[in-house]
CSV table of N, CA and C in Angstrom, one decimal:
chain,number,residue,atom,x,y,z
A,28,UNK,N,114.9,118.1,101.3
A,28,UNK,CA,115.0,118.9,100.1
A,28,UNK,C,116.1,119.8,100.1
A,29,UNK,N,116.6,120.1,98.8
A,29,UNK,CA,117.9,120.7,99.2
A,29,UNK,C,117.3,122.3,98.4
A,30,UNK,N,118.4,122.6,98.8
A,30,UNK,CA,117.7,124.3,98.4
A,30,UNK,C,117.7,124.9,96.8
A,31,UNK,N,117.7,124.4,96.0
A,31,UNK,CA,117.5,124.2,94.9
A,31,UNK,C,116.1,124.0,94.8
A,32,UNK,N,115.7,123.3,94.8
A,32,UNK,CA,114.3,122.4,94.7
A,32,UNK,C,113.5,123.1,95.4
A,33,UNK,N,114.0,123.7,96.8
A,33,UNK,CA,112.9,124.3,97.4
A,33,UNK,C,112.9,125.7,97.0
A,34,UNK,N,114.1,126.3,95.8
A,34,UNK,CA,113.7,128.0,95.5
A,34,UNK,C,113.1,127.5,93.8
A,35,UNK,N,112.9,126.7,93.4
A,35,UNK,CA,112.5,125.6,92.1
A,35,UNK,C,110.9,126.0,93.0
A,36,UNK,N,110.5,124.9,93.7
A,36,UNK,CA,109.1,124.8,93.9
A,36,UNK,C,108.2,125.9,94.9
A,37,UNK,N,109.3,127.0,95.3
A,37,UNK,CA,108.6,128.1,95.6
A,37,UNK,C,108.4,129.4,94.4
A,38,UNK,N,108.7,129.5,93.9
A,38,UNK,CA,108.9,130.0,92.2
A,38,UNK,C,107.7,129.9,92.1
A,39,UNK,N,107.5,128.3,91.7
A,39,UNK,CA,106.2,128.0,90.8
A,39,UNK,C,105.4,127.6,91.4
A,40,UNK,N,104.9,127.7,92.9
A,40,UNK,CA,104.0,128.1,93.6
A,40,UNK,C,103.6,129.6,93.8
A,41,UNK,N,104.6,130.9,93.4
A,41,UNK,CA,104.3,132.0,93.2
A,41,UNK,C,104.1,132.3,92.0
A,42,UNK,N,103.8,131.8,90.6
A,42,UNK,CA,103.5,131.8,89.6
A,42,UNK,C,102.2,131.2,89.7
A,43,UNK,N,101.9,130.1,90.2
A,43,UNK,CA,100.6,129.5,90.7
A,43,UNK,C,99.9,130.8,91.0
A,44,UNK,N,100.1,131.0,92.3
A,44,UNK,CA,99.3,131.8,93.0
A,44,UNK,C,98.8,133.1,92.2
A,45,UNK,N,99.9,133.5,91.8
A,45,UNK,CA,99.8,135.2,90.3
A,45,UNK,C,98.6,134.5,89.4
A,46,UNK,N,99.3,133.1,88.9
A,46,UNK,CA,97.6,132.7,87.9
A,46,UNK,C,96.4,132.7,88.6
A,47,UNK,N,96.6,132.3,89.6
A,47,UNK,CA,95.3,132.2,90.3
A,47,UNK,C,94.2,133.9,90.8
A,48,UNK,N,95.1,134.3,91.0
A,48,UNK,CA,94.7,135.8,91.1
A,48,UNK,C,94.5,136.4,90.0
A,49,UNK,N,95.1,136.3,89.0
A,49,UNK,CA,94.6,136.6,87.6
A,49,UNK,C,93.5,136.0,87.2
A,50,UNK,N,93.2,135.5,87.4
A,50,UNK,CA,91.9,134.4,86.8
A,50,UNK,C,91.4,134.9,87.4
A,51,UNK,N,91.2,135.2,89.1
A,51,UNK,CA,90.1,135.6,89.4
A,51,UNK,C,89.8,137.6,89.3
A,52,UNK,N,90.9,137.7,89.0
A,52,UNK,CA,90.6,139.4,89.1
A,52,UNK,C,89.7,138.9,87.5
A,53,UNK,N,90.0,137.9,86.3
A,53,UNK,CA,89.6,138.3,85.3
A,53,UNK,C,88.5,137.9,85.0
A,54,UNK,N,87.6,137.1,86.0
A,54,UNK,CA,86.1,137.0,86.3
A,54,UNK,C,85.4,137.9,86.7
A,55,UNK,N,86.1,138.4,87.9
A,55,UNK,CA,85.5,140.0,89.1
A,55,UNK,C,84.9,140.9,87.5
A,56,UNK,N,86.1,141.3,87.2
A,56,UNK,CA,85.8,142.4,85.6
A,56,UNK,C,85.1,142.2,84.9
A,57,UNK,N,85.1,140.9,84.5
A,57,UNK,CA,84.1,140.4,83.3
A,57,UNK,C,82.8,139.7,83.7
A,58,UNK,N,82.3,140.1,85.2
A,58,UNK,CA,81.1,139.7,85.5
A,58,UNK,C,80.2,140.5,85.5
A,59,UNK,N,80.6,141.5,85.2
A,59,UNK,CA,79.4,142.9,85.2
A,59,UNK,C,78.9,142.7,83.8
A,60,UNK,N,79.7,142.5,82.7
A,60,UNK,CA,79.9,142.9,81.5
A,60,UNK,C,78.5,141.7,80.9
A,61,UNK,N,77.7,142.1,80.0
A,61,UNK,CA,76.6,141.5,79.3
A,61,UNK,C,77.3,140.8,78.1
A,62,UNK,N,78.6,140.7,77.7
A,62,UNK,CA,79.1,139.6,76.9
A,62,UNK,C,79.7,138.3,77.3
A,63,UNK,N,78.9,137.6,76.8
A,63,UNK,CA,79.1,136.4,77.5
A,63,UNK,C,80.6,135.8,77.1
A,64,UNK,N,80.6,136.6,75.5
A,64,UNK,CA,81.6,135.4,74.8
A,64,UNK,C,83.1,136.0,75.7
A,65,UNK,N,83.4,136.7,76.3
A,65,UNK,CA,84.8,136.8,76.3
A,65,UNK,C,85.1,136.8,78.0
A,66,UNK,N,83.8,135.9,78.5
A,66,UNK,CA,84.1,135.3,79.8
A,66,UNK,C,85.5,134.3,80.2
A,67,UNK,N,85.8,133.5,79.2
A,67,UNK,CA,86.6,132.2,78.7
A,67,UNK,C,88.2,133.0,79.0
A,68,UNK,N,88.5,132.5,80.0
A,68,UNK,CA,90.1,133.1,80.7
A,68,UNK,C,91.5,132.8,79.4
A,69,UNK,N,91.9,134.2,79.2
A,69,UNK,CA,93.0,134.6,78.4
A,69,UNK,C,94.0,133.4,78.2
A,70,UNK,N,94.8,133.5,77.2
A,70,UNK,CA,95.4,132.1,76.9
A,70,UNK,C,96.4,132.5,78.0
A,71,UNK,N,97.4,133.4,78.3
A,71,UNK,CA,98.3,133.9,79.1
A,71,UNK,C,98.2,133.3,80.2
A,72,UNK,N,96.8,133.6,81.0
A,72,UNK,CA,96.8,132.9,82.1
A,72,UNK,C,96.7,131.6,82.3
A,73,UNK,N,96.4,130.3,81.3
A,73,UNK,CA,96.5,129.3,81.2
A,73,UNK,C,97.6,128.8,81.0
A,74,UNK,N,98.3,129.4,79.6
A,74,UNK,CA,99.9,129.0,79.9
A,74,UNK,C,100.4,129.3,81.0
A,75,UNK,N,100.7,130.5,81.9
A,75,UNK,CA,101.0,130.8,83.1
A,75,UNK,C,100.3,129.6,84.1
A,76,UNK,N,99.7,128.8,84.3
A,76,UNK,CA,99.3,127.8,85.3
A,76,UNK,C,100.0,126.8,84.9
A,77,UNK,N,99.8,126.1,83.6
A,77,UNK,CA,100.5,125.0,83.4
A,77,UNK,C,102.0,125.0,83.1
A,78,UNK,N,102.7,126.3,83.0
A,78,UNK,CA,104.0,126.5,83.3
A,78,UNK,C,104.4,126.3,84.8
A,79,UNK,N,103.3,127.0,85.4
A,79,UNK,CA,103.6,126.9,87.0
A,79,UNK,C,103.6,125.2,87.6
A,80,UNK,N,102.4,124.7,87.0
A,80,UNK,CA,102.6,122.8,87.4
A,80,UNK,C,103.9,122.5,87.4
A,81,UNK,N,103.8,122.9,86.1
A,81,UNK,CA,105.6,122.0,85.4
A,81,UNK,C,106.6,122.6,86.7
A,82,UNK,N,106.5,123.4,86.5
A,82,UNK,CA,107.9,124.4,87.7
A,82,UNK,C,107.6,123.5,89.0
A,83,UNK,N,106.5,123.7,89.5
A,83,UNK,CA,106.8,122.9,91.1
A,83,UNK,C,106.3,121.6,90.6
A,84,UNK,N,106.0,120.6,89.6
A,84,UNK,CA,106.8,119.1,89.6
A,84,UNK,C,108.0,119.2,89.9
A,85,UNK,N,108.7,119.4,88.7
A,85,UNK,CA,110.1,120.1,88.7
A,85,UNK,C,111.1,120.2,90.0
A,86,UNK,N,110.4,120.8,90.3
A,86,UNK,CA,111.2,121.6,92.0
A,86,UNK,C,110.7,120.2,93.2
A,87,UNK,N,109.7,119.6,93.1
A,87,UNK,CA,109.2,118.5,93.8
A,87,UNK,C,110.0,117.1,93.5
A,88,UNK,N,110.2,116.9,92.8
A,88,UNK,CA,111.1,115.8,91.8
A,88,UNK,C,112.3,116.1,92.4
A,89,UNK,N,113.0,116.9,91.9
A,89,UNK,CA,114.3,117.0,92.5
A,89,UNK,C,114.5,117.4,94.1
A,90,UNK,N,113.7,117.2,94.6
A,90,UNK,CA,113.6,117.4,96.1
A,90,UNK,C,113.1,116.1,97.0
A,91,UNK,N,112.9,115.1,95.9
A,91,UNK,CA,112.7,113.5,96.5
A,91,UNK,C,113.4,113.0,96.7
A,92,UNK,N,113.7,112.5,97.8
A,92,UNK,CA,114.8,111.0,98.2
A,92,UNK,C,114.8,109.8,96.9
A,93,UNK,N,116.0,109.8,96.9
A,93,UNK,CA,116.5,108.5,96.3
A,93,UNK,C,115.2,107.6,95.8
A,94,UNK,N,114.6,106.8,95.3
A,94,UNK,CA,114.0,105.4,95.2
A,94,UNK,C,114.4,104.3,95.8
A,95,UNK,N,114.3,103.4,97.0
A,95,UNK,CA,114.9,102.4,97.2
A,95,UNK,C,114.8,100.9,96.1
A,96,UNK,N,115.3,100.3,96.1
A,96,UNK,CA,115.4,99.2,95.3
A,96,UNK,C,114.0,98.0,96.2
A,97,UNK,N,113.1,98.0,95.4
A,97,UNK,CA,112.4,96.8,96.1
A,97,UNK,C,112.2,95.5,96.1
A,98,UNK,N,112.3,95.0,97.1
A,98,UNK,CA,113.0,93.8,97.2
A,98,UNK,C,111.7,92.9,98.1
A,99,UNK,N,110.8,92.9,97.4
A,99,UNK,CA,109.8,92.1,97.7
A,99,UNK,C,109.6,90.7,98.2
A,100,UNK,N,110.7,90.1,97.8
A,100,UNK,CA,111.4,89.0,98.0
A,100,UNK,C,111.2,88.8,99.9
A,101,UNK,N,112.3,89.4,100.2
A,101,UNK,CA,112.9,89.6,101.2
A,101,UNK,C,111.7,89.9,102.0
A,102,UNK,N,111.0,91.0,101.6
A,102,UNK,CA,110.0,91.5,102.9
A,102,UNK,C,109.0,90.2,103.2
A,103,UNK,N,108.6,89.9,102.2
A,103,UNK,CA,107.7,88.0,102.2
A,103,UNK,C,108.4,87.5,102.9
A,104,UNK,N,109.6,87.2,102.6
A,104,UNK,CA,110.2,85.9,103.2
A,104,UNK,C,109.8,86.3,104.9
A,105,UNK,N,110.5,87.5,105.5
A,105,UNK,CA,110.3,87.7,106.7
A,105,UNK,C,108.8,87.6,107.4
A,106,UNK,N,107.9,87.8,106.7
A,106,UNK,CA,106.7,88.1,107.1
A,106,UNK,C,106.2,86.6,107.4
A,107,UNK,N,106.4,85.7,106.3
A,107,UNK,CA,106.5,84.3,106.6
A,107,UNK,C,106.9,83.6,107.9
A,108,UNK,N,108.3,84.2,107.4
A,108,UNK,CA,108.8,83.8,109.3
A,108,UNK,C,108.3,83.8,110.1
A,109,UNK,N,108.2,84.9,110.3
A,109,UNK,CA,106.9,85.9,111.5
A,109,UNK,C,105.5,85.1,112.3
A,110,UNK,N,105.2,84.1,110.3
A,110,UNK,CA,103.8,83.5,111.0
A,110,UNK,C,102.5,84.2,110.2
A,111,UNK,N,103.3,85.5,109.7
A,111,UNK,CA,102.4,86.7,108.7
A,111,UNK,C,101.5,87.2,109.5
A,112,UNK,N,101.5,87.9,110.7
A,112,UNK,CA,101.1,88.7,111.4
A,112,UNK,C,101.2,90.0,111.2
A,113,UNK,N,102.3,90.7,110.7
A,113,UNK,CA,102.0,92.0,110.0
A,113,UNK,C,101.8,92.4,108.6
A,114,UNK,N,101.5,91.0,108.1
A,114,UNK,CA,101.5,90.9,106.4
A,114,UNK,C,100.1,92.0,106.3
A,115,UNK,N,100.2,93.3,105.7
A,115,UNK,CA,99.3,94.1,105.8
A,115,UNK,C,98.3,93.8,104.4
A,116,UNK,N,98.4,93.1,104.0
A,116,UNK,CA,97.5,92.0,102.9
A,116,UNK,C,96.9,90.7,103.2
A,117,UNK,N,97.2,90.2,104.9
A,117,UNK,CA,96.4,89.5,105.4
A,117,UNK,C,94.5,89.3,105.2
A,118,UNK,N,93.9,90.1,104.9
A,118,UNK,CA,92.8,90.4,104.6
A,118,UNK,C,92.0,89.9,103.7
A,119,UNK,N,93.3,90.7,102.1
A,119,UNK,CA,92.9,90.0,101.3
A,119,UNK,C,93.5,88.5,100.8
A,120,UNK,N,94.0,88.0,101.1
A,120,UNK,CA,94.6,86.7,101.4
A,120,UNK,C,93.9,85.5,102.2
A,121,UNK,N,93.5,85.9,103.3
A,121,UNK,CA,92.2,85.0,103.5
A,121,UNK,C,91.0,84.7,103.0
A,122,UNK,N,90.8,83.7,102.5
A,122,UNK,CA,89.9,83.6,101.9
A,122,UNK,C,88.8,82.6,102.4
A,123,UNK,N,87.9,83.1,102.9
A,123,UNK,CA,87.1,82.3,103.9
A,123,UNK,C,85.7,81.7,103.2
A,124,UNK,N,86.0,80.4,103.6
A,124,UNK,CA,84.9,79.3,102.5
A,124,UNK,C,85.9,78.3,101.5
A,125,UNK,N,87.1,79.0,102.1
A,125,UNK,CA,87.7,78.4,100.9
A,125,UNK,C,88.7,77.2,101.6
A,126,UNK,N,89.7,76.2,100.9
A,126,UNK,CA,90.1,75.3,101.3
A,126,UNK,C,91.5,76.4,101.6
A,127,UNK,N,92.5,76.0,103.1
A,127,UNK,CA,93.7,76.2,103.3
A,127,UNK,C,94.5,75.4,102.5
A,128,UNK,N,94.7,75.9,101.0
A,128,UNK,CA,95.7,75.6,100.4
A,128,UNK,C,97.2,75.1,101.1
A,129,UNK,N,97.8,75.8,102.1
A,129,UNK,CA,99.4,75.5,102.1
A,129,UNK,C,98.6,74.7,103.2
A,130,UNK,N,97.7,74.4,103.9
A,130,UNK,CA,97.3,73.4,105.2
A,130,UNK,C,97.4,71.7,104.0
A,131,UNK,N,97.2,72.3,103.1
A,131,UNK,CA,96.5,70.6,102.3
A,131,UNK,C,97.8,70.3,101.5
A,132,UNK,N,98.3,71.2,101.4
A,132,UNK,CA,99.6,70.7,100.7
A,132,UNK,C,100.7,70.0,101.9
A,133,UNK,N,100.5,70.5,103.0
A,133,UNK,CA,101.5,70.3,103.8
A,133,UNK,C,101.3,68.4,104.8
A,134,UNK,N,99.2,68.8,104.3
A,134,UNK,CA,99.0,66.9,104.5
A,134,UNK,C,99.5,66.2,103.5
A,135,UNK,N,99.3,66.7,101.6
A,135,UNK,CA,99.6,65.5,101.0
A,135,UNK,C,101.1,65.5,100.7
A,136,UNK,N,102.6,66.5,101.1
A,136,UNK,CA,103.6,66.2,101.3
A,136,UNK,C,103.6,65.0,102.4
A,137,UNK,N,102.8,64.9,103.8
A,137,UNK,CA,103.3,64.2,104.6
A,137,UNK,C,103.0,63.0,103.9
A,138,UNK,N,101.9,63.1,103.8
A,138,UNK,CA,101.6,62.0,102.8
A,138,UNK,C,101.9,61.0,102.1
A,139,UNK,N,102.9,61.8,100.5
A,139,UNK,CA,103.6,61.2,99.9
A,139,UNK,C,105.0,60.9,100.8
A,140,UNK,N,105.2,61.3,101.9
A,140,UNK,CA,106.3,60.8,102.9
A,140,UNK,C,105.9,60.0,103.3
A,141,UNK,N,105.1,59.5,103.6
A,141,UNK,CA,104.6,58.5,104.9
A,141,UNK,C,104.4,58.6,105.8
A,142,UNK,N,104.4,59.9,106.5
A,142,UNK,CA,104.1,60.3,107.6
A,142,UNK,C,103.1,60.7,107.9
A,143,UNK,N,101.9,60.6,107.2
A,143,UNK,CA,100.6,60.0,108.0
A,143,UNK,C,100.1,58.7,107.9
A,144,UNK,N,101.1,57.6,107.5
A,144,UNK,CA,100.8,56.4,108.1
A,144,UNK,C,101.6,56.0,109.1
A,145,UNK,N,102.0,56.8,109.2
A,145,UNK,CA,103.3,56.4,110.9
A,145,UNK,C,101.9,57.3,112.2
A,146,UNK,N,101.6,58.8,111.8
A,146,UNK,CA,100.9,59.2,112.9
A,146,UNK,C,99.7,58.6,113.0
A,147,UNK,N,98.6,57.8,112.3
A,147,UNK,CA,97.3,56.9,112.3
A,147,UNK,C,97.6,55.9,113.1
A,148,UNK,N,98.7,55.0,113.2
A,148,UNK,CA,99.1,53.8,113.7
A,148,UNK,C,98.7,54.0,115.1
């Protein structure tokens, strides 16, 4: 994070925390009090919270690494290679009871080759 973003999202984590202590100083006061109606926290301090979110999004956003470009492609392809041993979707991918699709395709390619009437022989 560069220092921008981190005096950005310390800001509005000290604006946080001011709301938050405001709110609660303004329960402490208004819990003695027999009126119920003006329990309901001041608009000030609600704008002050949701100013504060925005501020450390803000400061959080601009303190993220780049996005890499995903290339899903590529990670399959290797994982294939591999045999799909760290395919971390192995799980749900197996489907047990059910027919090995790329096993039955790979008999009726030989198939339409001829090459299970050469290995029967």
């Amino acid at each position: 994070m560069s220092f921008l973003s981190r005096l950005v999202t310390l800001f509005g984590m000290v604006l946080l925390i001011h709301a938050g202590y405001s709110a609660h100083e303004h329960t402490v006061l208004f819990s003695n009090t027999r009126l119920t109606s003006s329990t309901a926290l001041p608009r000030d301090i609600v704008a002050e919270v949701l100013v504060a979110v925005v501020i450390v999004s803000i400061g959080l956003v601009l303190g993220a690494e780049k996005l890499k470009p995903i290339s899903w492609r590529d990670w399959a392809g290797e994982i294939e290679k591999e045999g799909g041993a760290r395919n971390p979707y192995l799980g749900l991918e197996q489907r047990h009871g059910f027919w090995d699709i790329r096993a039955k395709r790979r008999e009726f390619a030989d198939w339409v080759r001829g090459d299970d009437m050469v290995s029967k022989k």
